[in-house]
Amino acid sequence: VPSSLPPCAAPIPDEMLRSLAGPPAPGGQDPRGWRVPVDCVRANELCAAEPSCSSRYRTLRQCLAGRDRNTMLANKECQAALEVLQESPLYDCRCKRGMKKELQCLQIYWSIHLGLTEGEEFYEASPYEPVTSRLSDIFRLASIFSGMDPATTSRSNHCLDAAKACNLNDNCKRLRSGYISTCSRELSASEPCSRRKCHKALRQFFDRVPGEFTFRLLFCSCRDQACAERRRQTIVPSCSYEDKEKPNCLDLRSTCRTDHLCRSRLADFHTNCQATFQSLTSCPGDNYQACLGSYAGLIGFDMTPNYVDASTTSITISPWCSCRGSGNLEEECEKFLQDFTENPCLRNAIQAFGNGTDVNLSPKNPSPPVTAAPKAEKSPALPDDVNDSNTMYDTSIITTCTSIQEQGLKPNKSKEQSLCYSETQLTTDMMPDQKTFVDQKAGGSRHRAGWILLLVPILLLGPGL
Amino acid sequence: GRRKRARARHKPCELRELEVSVSDLGLGYESDETVLFRYCSGTCEASVRSYDLSLKSMRSRRRIRKEKVRARPCCRPLAYDDDVSFLDAYNRYYTVNELSAKECGCV
């Protein structure tokens, strides 16, 4: 086990002991500051360097593999492992969106937290670090671009301006073209596109391009329908969003929760966009940026949200699902769906971004903690669920667990496919011979230009002869 | 004015850029989206090789008459930029490749 011990690990056991000895600080907000949330990959390393932690963690992972919470907690060894791990840095750890090894980080996070939650909770705490920057930071950067065309501020199409700003930035242009070409490439008559590849390309765009570009494209404000339709088309909904059938929203949520990434992004959305009556803006901590960021973080997953129509007056957002066929869970389904369709926080955040307004907060508290503290108070109360007789664990679980773990951790090494389209023919047919190109241009100026072009070689040849 | 123009004309071959609307590209697409069009411009005097001088000589001695030959290096893209995608006026997406130059050279 200590093979993963980093070479400079001398202070770590100390740090670990202190954190183990200290009082449990569930929110990671210890006033003394020595229990700052550490990312889960790092926390895993810290745990691996400490024999008792690493053995408990291994036990817990084996306990969780393929078992529901009650089954797991009925086992004493599993219970003990969970209790010990709540004191370890693994308990407080968080992940960063788009970080290196994000999936690994989230797998570690959920391996602990799935044991802590009651299982099918309506809202789950976000595994991501709280967003500390504010919308104004994006405006500041976006203003650099809007400064490019000062004449067209009043009557312009903001979504078109956003596309322009993206096209003029090499990184944004490359990744935008990447997902657009992937999502609009027809595979066959029956398959309009590869949804899987389209989603992957969209995730790359929203993870790797800064918010000042992506937010402008997604949340531009519109006065006419052409603009609103362009806004709706941003994520190439025909491929990434729409489907033959609309599944039930709770079924869609279950599908999403089987995937660590989708589950995390959904939890992040619920943490940052959940409407609250405790703030002016209806947003947790009045933090619009956090809400918009977690909204964008859902794009490219099963729960991909989008504008339902090209209306300019009312903004309605929804994932591709409905509450038909909910049975006795109709109410829960509606509640879930309304967090998208009728969410004042999300709507205010989108409108505020479109209008270029942010909440004015005193500069002294720029970043109220947004992430809901994990439900620490309820976790140690382990129910004595004796009804569940399925308490016999044996070593055979270990192999199942590790094989699942290894499968999950395997990096996806599929290479980015090269981008090649029918337009190749079009452009190469038109471009190689300059004559064709010039002939297409109408107007008399072309003749004059032609004369100049003829004169230039003569002038240049002059000294050479 | 004239001297300045003359100097500009003798700039060596290099990459330049223009912001143009997709419609202005003349490729038949209708879209108001703006793209960055990078092109190669400038002279290639420094890149004249013995080949060019000899070819010129052959032509002036009428050893080469009917064929179309080019006895001057030419400022052209050596590599093209990545694909450019855009939404057109009818809400359809298109992707164009090799639209814009990435690197220029005298060839």
Coordinates of C-alpha atoms in Angstrom, one line a residue:
Chain A
V1 CA 0.0 0.0 0.0
P2 CA 2.6 2.7 0.8
S3 CA 3.9 2.4 -2.7
S4 CA 1.8 5.4 -3.6
L5 CA 3.5 7.4 -0.9
P6 CA 4.9 10.6 -2.4
P7 CA 8.6 11.2 -1.9
C8 CA 8.1 14.4 0.1
A9 CA 5.6 12.8 2.5
A10 CA 7.2 13.5 5.8
P11 CA 4.7 16.1 7.0
I12 CA 1.7 14.1 5.9
P13 CA 1.3 11.6 8.8
D14 CA 1.4 14.6 11.1
E15 CA -1.3 16.4 9.2
M16 CA -3.3 13.3 9.2
L17 CA -3.0 12.7 12.9
R18 CA -4.0 16.3 13.6
S19 CA -7.0 16.0 11.4
L20 CA -7.9 12.7 13.0
A21 CA -7.5 14.0 16.5
G22 CA -9.3 17.2 15.9
P23 CA -13.0 17.6 16.4
P24 CA -15.1 16.5 13.4
A25 CA -15.6 19.5 11.1
P26 CA -18.1 18.3 8.7
G27 CA -18.3 21.4 6.5
G28 CA -14.5 21.6 6.1
Q29 CA -14.8 25.1 7.5
D30 CA -12.6 24.7 10.5
P31 CA -11.8 28.2 11.9
R32 CA -8.2 27.1 12.6
G33 CA -7.9 26.4 8.9
W34 CA -6.0 23.2 9.0
R35 CA -8.7 21.2 7.6
V36 CA -9.1 23.0 4.3
P37 CA -11.0 20.8 1.8
V38 CA -8.5 18.8 -0.2
D39 CA -9.3 17.2 -3.5
C40 CA -10.3 13.6 -3.3
V41 CA -7.4 12.3 -5.4
R42 CA -5.0 13.9 -3.0
A43 CA -7.1 12.8 0.0
N44 CA -6.9 9.3 -1.3
E45 CA -3.1 9.6 -1.4
L46 CA -3.1 10.9 2.1
C47 CA -5.3 8.0 3.2
A48 CA -3.1 5.4 1.3
A49 CA -0.1 6.7 3.3
E50 CA -1.7 5.8 6.5
P51 CA -2.3 2.0 7.1
S52 CA -5.4 2.2 9.3
C53 CA -7.1 4.7 6.9
S54 CA -6.2 2.8 3.8
S55 CA -7.4 -0.5 5.2
R56 CA -10.7 1.0 6.3
Y57 CA -11.2 2.6 2.9
R58 CA -10.6 -0.7 1.2
T59 CA -13.1 -2.3 3.4
L60 CA -15.7 0.4 2.8
R61 CA -15.3 0.1 -1.0
Q62 CA -15.8 -3.6 -0.8
C63 CA -18.9 -3.0 1.4
L64 CA -20.4 -0.6 -1.1
A65 CA -19.8 -2.6 -4.2
G66 CA -23.2 -3.6 -5.4
R67 CA -25.0 -3.2 -2.1
D68 CA -27.6 -0.8 -1.0
R69 CA -27.0 1.3 2.1
N70 CA -29.0 -0.7 4.5
T71 CA -27.5 -4.0 3.5
M72 CA -24.1 -2.4 3.9
L73 CA -24.7 -0.8 7.3
A74 CA -26.0 -4.1 8.7
N75 CA -22.5 -5.3 8.5
K76 CA -20.5 -4.3 11.6
E77 CA -17.2 -4.1 9.8
C78 CA -18.6 -1.8 7.2
Q79 CA -20.2 0.4 9.8
A80 CA -16.9 0.7 11.7
A81 CA -15.1 1.5 8.4
L82 CA -17.5 4.3 7.6
E83 CA -17.2 5.8 11.1
V84 CA -13.4 5.9 11.0
L85 CA -13.4 7.3 7.5
Q86 CA -15.6 10.2 8.6
E87 CA -12.7 11.4 10.5
S88 CA -10.3 11.2 7.6
P89 CA -9.5 13.8 4.9
L90 CA -11.5 11.6 2.5
Y91 CA -14.7 12.7 4.2
D92 CA -14.3 16.4 3.4
C93 CA -12.8 16.0 0.0
R94 CA -14.1 17.8 -3.0
C95 CA -13.5 17.8 -6.8
K96 CA -12.9 20.5 -9.3
R97 CA -14.9 20.7 -12.5
G98 CA -12.6 19.8 -15.4
M99 CA -9.7 18.9 -13.2
K100 CA -7.2 16.3 -14.1
K101 CA -8.5 12.9 -13.1
E102 CA -12.0 14.3 -12.5
L103 CA -13.7 11.0 -12.9
Q104 CA -11.3 9.3 -10.5
C105 CA -11.9 12.1 -8.0
L106 CA -15.7 11.7 -8.2
Q107 CA -15.4 7.9 -7.9
I108 CA -13.6 8.4 -4.6
Y109 CA -16.1 11.0 -3.5
W110 CA -19.1 8.9 -4.1
S111 CA -17.5 5.8 -2.7
I112 CA -17.7 7.5 0.7
H113 CA -20.8 9.5 0.2
L114 CA -23.1 6.9 -1.2
G115 CA -22.7 5.2 2.1
L116 CA -23.6 8.4 4.0
T117 CA -26.7 9.4 2.1
E118 CA -30.0 7.6 2.4
G119 CA -29.7 6.4 -1.1
E120 CA -32.5 7.8 -3.2
E121 CA -32.4 11.4 -1.9
F122 CA -34.1 14.1 -3.8
Y123 CA -31.2 16.5 -3.6
E124 CA -27.7 15.5 -3.1
A125 CA -24.8 17.6 -2.0
S126 CA -22.4 18.7 -4.7
P127 CA -19.0 17.0 -4.9
Y128 CA -17.6 20.1 -6.4
E129 CA -15.8 22.9 -4.7
P130 CA -17.9 26.0 -4.3
V131 CA -17.6 28.6 -7.0
T132 CA -15.9 31.7 -5.6
S133 CA -15.7 34.0 -8.6
R134 CA -18.7 36.1 -9.5
L135 CA -20.5 36.9 -12.7
S136 CA -18.9 40.3 -12.7
D137 CA -15.6 38.6 -13.4
I138 CA -17.0 37.3 -16.6
F139 CA -18.5 40.6 -17.6
R140 CA -15.1 42.2 -17.1
L141 CA -13.6 39.8 -19.6
A142 CA -16.6 39.8 -21.9
S143 CA -16.4 43.6 -22.1
I144 CA -13.1 43.3 -23.9
F145 CA -14.9 41.6 -26.7
S146 CA -18.1 43.7 -26.8
G147 CA -15.7 46.7 -27.1
M148 CA -14.9 45.5 -30.6
D149 CA -18.2 46.7 -32.1
P150 CA -19.4 49.7 -30.2
A151 CA -21.8 50.8 -33.0
T152 CA -24.0 47.8 -32.7
T153 CA -24.9 47.7 -29.0
S154 CA -28.5 48.7 -29.1
R155 CA -30.1 46.8 -32.0
S156 CA -27.7 44.0 -32.3
N157 CA -28.3 40.3 -32.0
H158 CA -26.4 39.3 -28.8
C159 CA -26.2 35.7 -29.8
L160 CA -24.6 36.6 -33.1
D161 CA -22.1 38.8 -31.2
A162 CA -21.4 35.8 -29.0
A163 CA -20.7 33.6 -32.0
K164 CA -18.4 36.3 -33.4
A165 CA -16.5 36.6 -30.1
C166 CA -16.0 32.8 -30.1
N167 CA -15.0 32.6 -33.8
L168 CA -12.3 35.3 -33.2
N169 CA -10.8 33.3 -30.4
D170 CA -8.7 30.3 -31.6
N171 CA -9.5 28.1 -28.7
C172 CA -13.2 28.8 -28.6
K173 CA -13.5 28.5 -32.4
R174 CA -11.7 25.2 -32.5
L175 CA -13.8 23.5 -29.8
R176 CA -17.0 25.0 -31.0
S177 CA -16.3 23.8 -34.5
G178 CA -15.4 20.5 -32.9
Y179 CA -18.8 19.9 -31.3
I180 CA -20.8 21.4 -34.2
S181 CA -19.2 19.2 -36.8
T182 CA -19.5 16.1 -34.6
C183 CA -23.1 16.8 -33.7
S184 CA -24.2 17.6 -37.2
R185 CA -22.4 14.8 -39.0
E186 CA -25.0 12.3 -40.3
L187 CA -24.0 8.7 -39.9
S188 CA -26.8 7.0 -41.9
A189 CA -30.4 7.5 -42.8
S190 CA -31.5 5.9 -39.6
E191 CA -28.9 7.5 -37.4
P192 CA -28.8 11.3 -37.7
C193 CA -25.6 11.6 -35.6
S194 CA -23.5 9.9 -32.9
R195 CA -25.1 11.3 -29.7
R196 CA -22.3 9.8 -27.6
K197 CA -19.6 11.6 -29.6
C198 CA -21.6 14.8 -29.7
H199 CA -22.0 14.8 -26.0
K200 CA -18.3 14.2 -25.5
A201 CA -17.5 17.1 -27.8
L202 CA -20.0 19.4 -26.0
R203 CA -18.4 18.5 -22.6
Q204 CA -15.0 19.4 -23.9
F205 CA -16.3 22.7 -25.2
F206 CA -17.9 23.6 -21.9
D207 CA -15.1 22.3 -19.7
R208 CA -12.2 23.8 -21.6
V209 CA -13.5 27.1 -22.9
P210 CA -13.8 30.0 -20.4
G211 CA -17.2 31.2 -19.2
E212 CA -16.9 34.5 -20.9
F213 CA -17.3 32.7 -24.2
T214 CA -19.6 29.8 -23.3
F215 CA -22.0 31.8 -21.1
R216 CA -22.4 34.5 -23.8
L217 CA -23.4 31.8 -26.3
L218 CA -25.7 30.0 -23.9
F219 CA -27.4 32.9 -22.1
C220 CA -27.4 35.7 -24.7
S221 CA -30.5 38.0 -24.4
C222 CA -32.8 38.2 -27.3
R223 CA -35.4 40.6 -28.7
D224 CA -36.4 38.7 -31.8
Q225 CA -37.1 35.1 -32.7
A226 CA -34.1 34.7 -35.0
C227 CA -31.9 35.4 -32.1
A228 CA -33.8 33.2 -29.7
E229 CA -33.7 30.4 -32.2
R230 CA -29.9 30.8 -32.6
R231 CA -29.7 30.6 -28.8
R232 CA -31.8 27.4 -28.7
Q233 CA -29.6 25.9 -31.4
T234 CA -26.3 26.6 -29.5
I235 CA -25.9 23.0 -28.3
V236 CA -27.1 21.4 -31.6
P237 CA -30.3 20.2 -30.0
S238 CA -31.3 17.9 -32.8
C239 CA -28.4 15.6 -31.8
S240 CA -27.6 16.4 -28.2
Y241 CA -31.0 17.1 -26.8
E242 CA -34.0 15.8 -28.7
D243 CA -34.7 12.1 -29.0
K244 CA -37.4 9.9 -30.5
E245 CA -39.1 9.4 -27.2
K246 CA -39.4 11.6 -24.1
P247 CA -38.5 9.5 -21.1
N248 CA -40.0 10.0 -17.7
C249 CA -38.0 12.5 -15.7
L250 CA -37.5 10.2 -12.7
D251 CA -36.3 7.4 -15.0
L252 CA -33.9 9.9 -16.6
R253 CA -32.7 10.9 -13.2
S254 CA -32.1 7.3 -12.3
T255 CA -30.1 6.8 -15.5
C256 CA -28.1 9.9 -14.7
R257 CA -27.4 8.7 -11.2
T258 CA -25.8 5.5 -12.3
D259 CA -23.0 7.6 -13.9
H260 CA -20.6 9.3 -11.5
L261 CA -20.1 12.3 -13.7
C262 CA -23.8 12.9 -14.5
R263 CA -24.8 12.3 -10.9
S264 CA -22.2 14.9 -9.7
R265 CA -23.2 17.5 -12.3
L266 CA -26.8 17.1 -11.3
A267 CA -26.0 17.4 -7.6
D268 CA -24.0 20.5 -8.4
F269 CA -26.9 22.0 -10.3
H270 CA -29.2 21.3 -7.4
T271 CA -26.8 22.8 -5.0
N272 CA -26.2 26.0 -6.9
C273 CA -29.5 26.6 -8.7
Q274 CA -32.0 25.4 -6.1
A275 CA -34.5 28.3 -5.6
T276 CA -34.5 29.7 -2.1
F277 CA -36.6 32.3 -0.5
Q278 CA -33.7 33.4 1.7
S279 CA -32.0 35.6 -0.8
L280 CA -33.0 38.5 -3.1
T281 CA -32.2 36.7 -6.2
S282 CA -33.7 33.3 -5.3
C283 CA -30.3 31.9 -5.7
P284 CA -28.2 30.2 -3.0
G285 CA -25.7 32.9 -1.7
D286 CA -27.0 35.2 -4.5
N287 CA -24.3 33.6 -6.7
Y288 CA -25.5 33.7 -10.3
Q289 CA -22.2 32.5 -11.7
A290 CA -22.3 29.3 -9.7
C291 CA -25.8 28.5 -10.9
L292 CA -25.0 29.2 -14.6
G293 CA -21.8 27.2 -14.3
S294 CA -23.6 24.2 -13.0
Y295 CA -26.2 24.6 -15.6
A296 CA -23.6 24.5 -18.3
G297 CA -22.0 21.6 -16.5
L298 CA -25.0 19.4 -17.3
I299 CA -24.7 19.8 -21.0
G300 CA -23.3 16.7 -22.7
F301 CA -24.9 14.3 -20.2
D302 CA -28.2 12.4 -20.1
M303 CA -29.7 15.4 -18.2
T304 CA -28.7 17.9 -20.9
P305 CA -31.0 20.9 -20.5
N306 CA -32.0 23.4 -23.2
Y307 CA -34.5 26.1 -24.1
V308 CA -37.8 24.4 -25.0
D309 CA -38.7 27.0 -27.7
A310 CA -37.5 30.2 -29.4
S311 CA -39.7 32.5 -27.3
T312 CA -38.2 35.9 -26.6
T313 CA -40.5 36.9 -23.8
S314 CA -40.4 33.8 -21.5
I315 CA -37.4 31.6 -20.9
T316 CA -38.3 28.0 -20.4
I317 CA -35.6 25.4 -19.7
S318 CA -36.1 21.7 -19.5
P319 CA -34.2 18.4 -19.9
W320 CA -35.6 16.1 -22.5
C321 CA -38.2 14.4 -20.3
S322 CA -41.8 14.6 -19.1
C323 CA -43.8 13.5 -16.1
R324 CA -46.0 11.2 -18.2
G325 CA -46.1 7.7 -16.7
S326 CA -45.0 8.8 -13.3
G327 CA -47.7 6.7 -11.5
N328 CA -47.8 7.5 -7.8
L329 CA -44.6 9.5 -8.1
E330 CA -46.2 12.3 -10.1
E331 CA -45.6 14.8 -7.4
E332 CA -42.0 14.0 -7.1
C333 CA -41.5 14.1 -10.8
E334 CA -43.2 17.5 -11.1
K335 CA -41.0 18.8 -8.4
F336 CA -37.9 17.5 -10.1
L337 CA -38.9 19.0 -13.5
Q338 CA -39.9 22.3 -12.0
D339 CA -36.4 22.9 -10.8
F340 CA -35.7 23.4 -14.5
T341 CA -38.9 24.7 -16.0
E342 CA -40.0 27.0 -13.2
N343 CA -36.9 27.9 -11.3
P344 CA -36.7 31.6 -10.3
C345 CA -33.0 31.3 -9.5
L346 CA -32.1 29.9 -12.9
R347 CA -34.3 32.3 -14.7
N348 CA -33.0 35.3 -12.8
A349 CA -29.4 34.2 -13.4
I350 CA -29.9 33.8 -17.1
Q351 CA -31.7 37.2 -17.4
A352 CA -29.1 38.9 -15.3
F353 CA -26.4 37.6 -17.5
G354 CA -28.2 38.7 -20.6
N355 CA -28.7 42.1 -19.2
G356 CA -25.1 42.4 -18.0
T357 CA -26.2 42.9 -14.4
D358 CA -24.8 41.1 -11.3
V359 CA -25.8 41.3 -7.7
N360 CA -23.9 44.1 -6.0
L361 CA -22.3 42.7 -2.9
S362 CA -20.0 44.4 -0.6
P363 CA -16.5 43.6 -1.6
K364 CA -15.7 42.2 1.9
N365 CA -17.7 39.1 1.3
P366 CA -17.1 38.1 -2.2
S367 CA -17.7 34.4 -1.9
P368 CA -20.3 33.0 0.5
P369 CA -19.9 29.3 0.7
V370 CA -22.5 27.8 -1.6
T371 CA -21.9 24.1 -1.5
A372 CA -24.3 22.5 1.0
A373 CA -22.5 20.9 3.8
P374 CA -22.7 17.1 3.5
K375 CA -25.3 15.8 5.9
A376 CA -22.9 14.9 8.7
E377 CA -25.4 15.0 11.5
K378 CA -27.4 12.1 10.3
S379 CA -24.6 9.8 9.1
P380 CA -23.3 8.3 12.4
A381 CA -26.9 7.4 13.4
L382 CA -26.7 4.0 11.9
P383 CA -30.0 2.2 12.0
D384 CA -30.2 -1.2 13.5
D385 CA -31.9 -2.7 10.6
V386 CA -32.2 -6.3 11.6
N387 CA -34.9 -7.0 9.1
D388 CA -32.3 -7.2 6.5
S389 CA -30.9 -10.7 6.8
N390 CA -28.4 -10.3 4.0
T391 CA -25.5 -9.7 6.3
M392 CA -23.2 -12.4 5.3
Y393 CA -20.2 -11.0 3.5
D394 CA -17.4 -13.0 2.2
T395 CA -14.2 -12.3 0.4
S396 CA -15.7 -12.9 -3.0
I397 CA -17.0 -9.4 -2.9
I398 CA -13.5 -8.0 -3.0
T399 CA -12.9 -9.2 -6.6
T400 CA -16.2 -7.8 -7.8
C401 CA -15.4 -4.5 -6.2
T402 CA -11.9 -4.1 -7.5
S403 CA -12.8 -5.1 -11.0
I404 CA -15.5 -2.5 -11.1
Q405 CA -13.2 0.0 -9.6
E406 CA -10.5 -0.7 -12.2
Q407 CA -13.0 -0.7 -15.0
G408 CA -14.2 2.7 -13.9
L409 CA -10.8 4.2 -13.6
K410 CA -9.6 3.1 -17.0
P411 CA -9.0 6.3 -18.9
N412 CA -10.9 6.6 -22.2
K413 CA -8.1 6.6 -24.7
S414 CA -10.2 6.8 -27.8
K415 CA -8.6 9.3 -30.0
E416 CA -10.4 12.4 -31.2
Q417 CA -11.7 11.5 -34.6
S418 CA -10.4 13.7 -37.4
L419 CA -12.9 16.2 -38.7
C420 CA -13.7 15.6 -42.4
Y421 CA -16.9 16.5 -44.1
S422 CA -18.8 16.7 -47.3
E423 CA -17.7 20.4 -47.4
T424 CA -14.3 19.2 -48.2
Q425 CA -15.4 18.7 -51.8
L426 CA -17.1 22.0 -51.9
T427 CA -14.1 24.0 -50.8
T428 CA -11.4 22.1 -52.6
D429 CA -13.5 22.3 -55.8
M430 CA -13.7 26.0 -55.5
M431 CA -10.5 27.1 -53.9
P432 CA -7.5 25.6 -55.8
D433 CA -7.9 27.6 -58.9
Q434 CA -7.9 31.3 -58.2
K435 CA -9.7 32.0 -61.5
T436 CA -12.9 30.3 -60.4
F437 CA -12.8 32.3 -57.2
V438 CA -12.3 35.7 -58.9
D439 CA -14.9 35.0 -61.6
Q440 CA -17.5 34.5 -58.9
K441 CA -17.0 38.0 -57.7
A442 CA -19.3 40.5 -59.4
G443 CA -18.7 44.2 -60.0
G444 CA -16.3 46.4 -61.9
S445 CA -13.8 46.8 -59.1
R446 CA -12.5 43.3 -60.0
H447 CA -11.1 44.5 -63.3
R448 CA -9.2 47.3 -61.7
A449 CA -7.9 44.9 -59.1
G450 CA -6.9 42.6 -62.0
W451 CA -4.9 45.3 -63.6
I452 CA -3.0 46.0 -60.5
L453 CA -2.3 42.3 -60.1
L454 CA -0.9 42.3 -63.6
L455 CA 1.2 45.4 -63.0
V456 CA 2.8 44.1 -59.8
P457 CA 4.8 41.2 -61.5
I458 CA 6.0 43.6 -64.1
L459 CA 7.3 46.0 -61.5
L460 CA 8.8 43.2 -59.6
L461 CA 10.5 41.7 -62.6
G462 CA 12.0 45.0 -63.5
P463 CA 15.2 44.9 -61.4
G464 CA 15.6 41.2 -61.9
L465 CA 16.0 41.4 -65.7
Chain B
G1 CA 1.4 58.3 -49.5
R2 CA 3.1 56.8 -52.5
R3 CA 6.3 55.9 -50.7
K4 CA 4.2 54.3 -47.9
R5 CA 2.2 52.3 -50.4
A6 CA 5.4 51.1 -52.2
R7 CA 6.8 50.0 -48.9
A8 CA 3.7 48.1 -48.0
R9 CA 3.8 46.3 -51.4
H10 CA 7.2 45.1 -50.7
K11 CA 6.4 43.5 -47.4
P12 CA 7.6 39.9 -47.4
C13 CA 5.2 37.1 -47.5
E14 CA 3.3 36.8 -44.2
L15 CA 0.0 35.9 -42.6
R16 CA -2.7 38.6 -42.4
E17 CA -6.2 38.5 -41.1
L18 CA -9.6 39.9 -41.8
E19 CA -12.9 39.7 -40.0
V20 CA -15.5 38.8 -42.6
S21 CA -19.1 37.6 -42.6
V22 CA -19.6 34.1 -43.8
S23 CA -21.8 35.4 -46.6
D24 CA -18.9 37.5 -47.9
L25 CA -16.7 34.4 -48.3
G26 CA -18.5 33.7 -51.6
L27 CA -18.9 30.1 -50.9
G28 CA -22.7 30.2 -51.2
Y29 CA -23.5 30.1 -47.5
E30 CA -26.0 32.6 -46.1
S31 CA -25.0 33.6 -42.6
D32 CA -24.3 36.8 -40.6
E33 CA -21.8 35.0 -38.5
T34 CA -18.3 36.7 -38.5
V35 CA -15.3 34.5 -38.9
L36 CA -11.6 35.3 -38.9
F37 CA -10.1 34.9 -42.4
R38 CA -6.4 34.5 -42.4
Y39 CA -4.6 34.8 -45.7
C40 CA -1.1 35.0 -47.1
S41 CA 0.2 38.2 -48.6
G42 CA 3.5 39.7 -49.5
T43 CA 6.4 39.4 -51.9
C44 CA 8.8 36.5 -52.4
E45 CA 11.8 38.3 -53.9
A46 CA 14.2 36.8 -51.3
S47 CA 13.1 33.3 -52.3
V48 CA 14.0 33.5 -56.0
R49 CA 16.2 30.4 -56.8
S50 CA 18.4 29.5 -59.7
Y51 CA 15.4 27.5 -60.8
D52 CA 13.4 30.7 -61.3
L53 CA 16.2 32.5 -63.1
S54 CA 16.9 29.6 -65.4
L55 CA 13.2 29.1 -66.2
K56 CA 12.9 32.7 -67.0
S57 CA 15.9 32.5 -69.3
M58 CA 14.5 29.4 -71.0
R59 CA 11.3 31.3 -71.6
S60 CA 13.0 34.4 -73.0
R61 CA 15.1 32.2 -75.3
R62 CA 11.8 30.7 -76.4
R63 CA 12.9 27.2 -75.4
I64 CA 9.6 27.1 -73.5
R65 CA 6.8 28.6 -75.4
K66 CA 3.4 27.0 -75.1
E67 CA 3.4 25.7 -71.6
K68 CA 2.2 27.7 -68.7
V69 CA 5.1 28.1 -66.3
R70 CA 5.7 30.2 -63.3
A71 CA 9.2 31.6 -62.9
R72 CA 8.6 33.3 -59.6
P73 CA 8.0 31.9 -56.1
C74 CA 4.6 32.6 -54.8
C75 CA 3.2 33.5 -51.4
R76 CA 0.8 30.7 -50.5
P77 CA -0.4 28.9 -47.4
L78 CA 1.8 26.1 -46.2
A79 CA -0.8 24.9 -43.7
Y80 CA -4.5 25.6 -43.2
D81 CA -6.3 26.5 -40.1
D82 CA -8.7 24.2 -38.2
D83 CA -12.3 23.8 -39.4
V84 CA -14.8 26.6 -39.0
S85 CA -18.4 25.9 -38.1
F86 CA -21.3 28.3 -38.2
L87 CA -25.1 28.5 -38.1
D88 CA -26.7 29.8 -41.3
A89 CA -29.7 32.0 -41.8
Y90 CA -31.9 28.9 -42.0
N91 CA -30.6 27.5 -38.6
R92 CA -28.5 24.8 -40.2
Y93 CA -25.0 24.2 -39.1
Y94 CA -22.1 23.9 -41.6
T95 CA -18.5 23.1 -41.2
V96 CA -15.9 24.3 -43.7
N97 CA -12.4 23.1 -43.7
E98 CA -9.2 24.6 -45.1
L99 CA -10.9 28.0 -45.2
S100 CA -8.1 30.0 -43.5
A101 CA -4.3 29.9 -43.8
K102 CA -2.3 29.0 -40.7
E103 CA 1.2 29.4 -42.0
C104 CA 2.5 31.2 -45.1
G105 CA 5.6 30.6 -47.3
C106 CA 7.1 31.3 -50.6
V107 CA 6.7 28.2 -52.8

